[in-house]
């Protein structure tokens, strides 16, 4: 498995694919805060997906869980530093307790669930808002992460392989992130930018 440093040095995250994705996301809007948030999420999302698929092909689902445990936090931190934002992932049912949603994120995630229940496309759900928290003006943005049949259900579905379940139980003793079906809201990418 790659180290966080080797991932950041040699992946699409630091290369042309990230730049192309970032440019497309930025071109979609004139709002600079929204464009910056979309850029950060587009790059992180594609890079994470690429790493997970490589891990699945080379070492199976157990290797992919290791990517989520070690590489994904490093990717989020690198994206945060590069973009001058706080970028991460959250969900109503988290695997990693460090990704538990705050009150704002919980409200938006619950709204996403309601919109999906009403027929909304989870791949198109996003929310942007300027808020004041603890006296600090912040731009907050979230983009839904839909559960795809492949590869998401391998690790987040109802029928996990015994070796995978054992690895998840070892790495995440308080795991809540199973039992999903294709099309469910898996979680969301979340961005916070300080405005003042």
C-alpha positions as CSV (number, residue, x, y, z in Angstrom):
1,X,0.0,0.0,0.0
2,X,1.2,3.5,-0.8
3,X,2.1,5.9,1.9
4,X,0.3,9.2,2.1
5,X,3.5,11.0,0.9
6,X,3.9,8.7,-2.1
7,X,0.2,9.0,-2.9
8,X,0.4,12.8,-2.9
9,X,3.5,12.8,-5.0
10,X,2.4,10.4,-7.7
11,X,-1.3,10.4,-8.0
12,X,-3.8,12.2,-10.2
13,X,-4.5,14.4,-7.2
14,X,-1.3,16.3,-7.9
15,X,-1.4,15.9,-11.7
16,X,-3.2,16.9,-14.8
17,X,-6.4,15.1,-14.0
18,X,-6.9,17.2,-10.9
19,X,-6.2,20.4,-12.8
20,X,-8.7,19.5,-15.5
21,X,-11.4,18.6,-13.0
22,X,-10.7,21.8,-11.0
23,X,-10.9,23.9,-14.1
24,X,-14.3,22.5,-15.0
25,X,-15.7,23.0,-11.5
26,X,-14.4,26.6,-11.4
27,X,-15.9,27.4,-14.8
28,X,-19.4,26.4,-13.6
29,X,-20.0,29.4,-11.4
30,X,-19.2,33.1,-11.0
31,X,-19.3,32.8,-7.2
32,X,-15.6,32.5,-6.2
33,X,-16.4,30.8,-2.9
34,X,-18.7,28.2,-4.5
35,X,-16.2,27.7,-7.4
36,X,-13.4,27.1,-4.9
37,X,-15.4,24.7,-2.9
38,X,-16.5,22.7,-6.0
39,X,-12.9,22.6,-7.2
40,X,-11.7,21.2,-3.9
41,X,-14.4,18.6,-3.8
42,X,-14.0,17.6,-7.4
43,X,-10.3,17.0,-7.0
44,X,-10.6,15.2,-3.7
45,X,-13.5,13.0,-4.9
46,X,-11.8,11.9,-8.1
47,X,-8.5,11.2,-6.5
48,X,-10.1,9.2,-3.7
49,X,-12.2,7.2,-6.2
50,X,-9.0,6.5,-8.2
51,X,-7.1,5.3,-5.1
52,X,-10.0,3.1,-4.0
53,X,-10.3,1.5,-7.4
54,X,-6.5,0.8,-7.5
55,X,-6.6,-0.7,-4.0
56,X,-9.6,-2.8,-4.9
57,X,-7.8,-4.2,-8.0
58,X,-4.5,-4.8,-6.3
59,X,-5.5,-6.0,-2.8
60,X,-9.3,-6.3,-2.7
61,X,-11.8,-4.6,-0.3
62,X,-9.5,-5.0,2.7
63,X,-6.9,-2.9,0.9
64,X,-9.5,-0.3,0.1
65,X,-10.5,0.0,3.7
66,X,-6.8,0.7,4.5
67,X,-7.0,3.6,1.9
68,X,-9.9,5.1,3.7
69,X,-8.2,4.8,7.0
70,X,-4.8,6.2,6.0
71,X,-4.7,7.8,2.6
72,X,-8.2,9.6,2.6
73,X,-7.4,11.8,5.6
74,X,-4.1,12.8,4.1
75,X,-5.8,13.6,0.8
76,X,-8.4,15.8,2.6
77,X,-5.6,17.5,4.6
78,X,-3.6,18.2,1.4
79,X,-6.6,19.5,-0.4
80,X,-7.5,21.7,2.6
81,X,-4.0,23.2,2.7
82,X,-3.7,23.6,-1.1
83,X,-7.1,25.4,-1.4
84,X,-7.1,27.4,1.9
85,X,-10.2,25.6,3.1
86,X,-11.3,22.8,5.4
87,X,-12.3,19.9,3.2
88,X,-13.6,16.6,4.4
89,X,-16.2,13.9,4.3
90,X,-19.1,13.3,6.7
91,X,-22.3,11.2,6.9
92,X,-25.2,10.4,9.2
93,X,-23.8,6.9,9.6
94,X,-20.0,7.3,9.8
95,X,-17.3,4.7,9.8
96,X,-14.7,7.0,11.2
97,X,-15.9,8.9,14.3
98,X,-13.6,11.8,13.3
99,X,-15.9,12.4,10.4
100,X,-19.1,12.8,12.5
101,X,-21.2,15.7,11.3
102,X,-21.6,19.0,13.1
103,X,-25.0,20.6,13.5
104,X,-24.9,22.3,10.1
105,X,-23.8,19.1,8.4
106,X,-26.5,17.1,10.1
107,X,-29.2,19.5,9.0
108,X,-27.9,19.5,5.3
109,X,-27.5,15.7,5.3
110,X,-31.1,15.2,6.6
111,X,-32.3,17.6,3.9
112,X,-30.5,15.5,1.3
113,X,-32.2,12.4,2.6
114,X,-35.6,14.0,2.4
115,X,-34.9,15.2,-1.2
116,X,-33.8,11.7,-2.3
117,X,-36.9,10.2,-0.7
118,X,-38.9,12.7,-2.7
119,X,-37.2,11.5,-5.9
120,X,-34.2,13.8,-6.1
121,X,-31.0,12.6,-7.8
122,X,-28.4,12.3,-5.1
123,X,-25.6,12.9,-7.6
124,X,-27.0,16.4,-8.1
125,X,-27.6,17.4,-4.5
126,X,-25.5,20.3,-3.1
127,X,-25.9,23.0,-0.6
128,X,-24.1,26.3,-0.1
129,X,-24.7,28.8,2.7
130,X,-22.9,31.6,4.5
131,X,-23.3,31.3,8.2
132,X,-21.9,32.7,11.4
133,X,-20.5,30.2,13.9
134,X,-18.9,31.3,17.2
135,X,-18.7,34.9,15.8
136,X,-16.9,33.8,12.7
137,X,-18.5,34.3,9.2
138,X,-18.1,31.1,7.2
139,X,-18.9,29.8,3.7
140,X,-20.2,26.3,4.1
141,X,-20.7,23.9,1.1
142,X,-21.8,20.3,0.9
143,X,-22.0,17.9,-2.0
144,X,-23.9,14.6,-1.6
145,X,-22.1,11.3,-2.1
146,X,-24.5,8.7,-3.5
147,X,-24.0,5.0,-2.8
148,X,-23.0,3.3,-6.0
149,X,-23.6,-0.4,-6.5
150,X,-19.9,-0.8,-7.5
151,X,-17.7,-0.3,-5.6
152,X,-19.5,1.2,-2.6
153,X,-21.7,-1.7,-1.6
154,X,-18.7,-4.0,-1.3
155,X,-17.7,-2.2,2.0
156,X,-20.9,-0.4,2.8
157,X,-23.7,-2.8,1.8
158,X,-25.4,-5.5,3.9
159,X,-23.5,-8.5,2.8
160,X,-19.8,-8.0,3.7
161,X,-17.2,-10.7,3.2
162,X,-16.1,-12.2,6.6
163,X,-12.4,-11.0,6.2
164,X,-13.6,-7.5,5.2
165,X,-16.0,-7.3,8.2
166,X,-13.2,-8.4,10.5
167,X,-10.9,-5.7,9.1
168,X,-13.6,-3.0,9.5
169,X,-14.3,-4.1,13.0
170,X,-10.6,-4.0,13.9
171,X,-10.1,-0.5,12.3
172,X,-13.4,1.0,13.2
173,X,-15.0,-0.7,16.3
174,X,-17.9,1.8,16.3
175,X,-18.6,1.5,12.5
176,X,-22.1,2.6,11.5
177,X,-21.5,2.7,7.8
178,X,-23.1,-0.5,6.5
179,X,-26.5,-1.6,5.3
180,X,-26.7,0.9,2.4
181,X,-28.4,0.2,-0.9
182,X,-27.5,1.6,-4.3
183,X,-28.9,5.2,-4.6
184,X,-28.9,5.8,-0.8
185,X,-27.1,8.9,0.5
186,X,-23.7,7.5,1.6
187,X,-22.6,10.9,3.0
188,X,-21.3,14.2,1.7
189,X,-18.1,16.1,0.9
190,X,-18.0,19.1,3.2
191,X,-16.1,22.4,2.8
192,X,-15.7,25.3,5.3
193,X,-14.1,28.6,4.3
194,X,-13.4,31.4,6.7
195,X,-14.6,34.7,5.2
196,X,-13.4,37.3,7.7
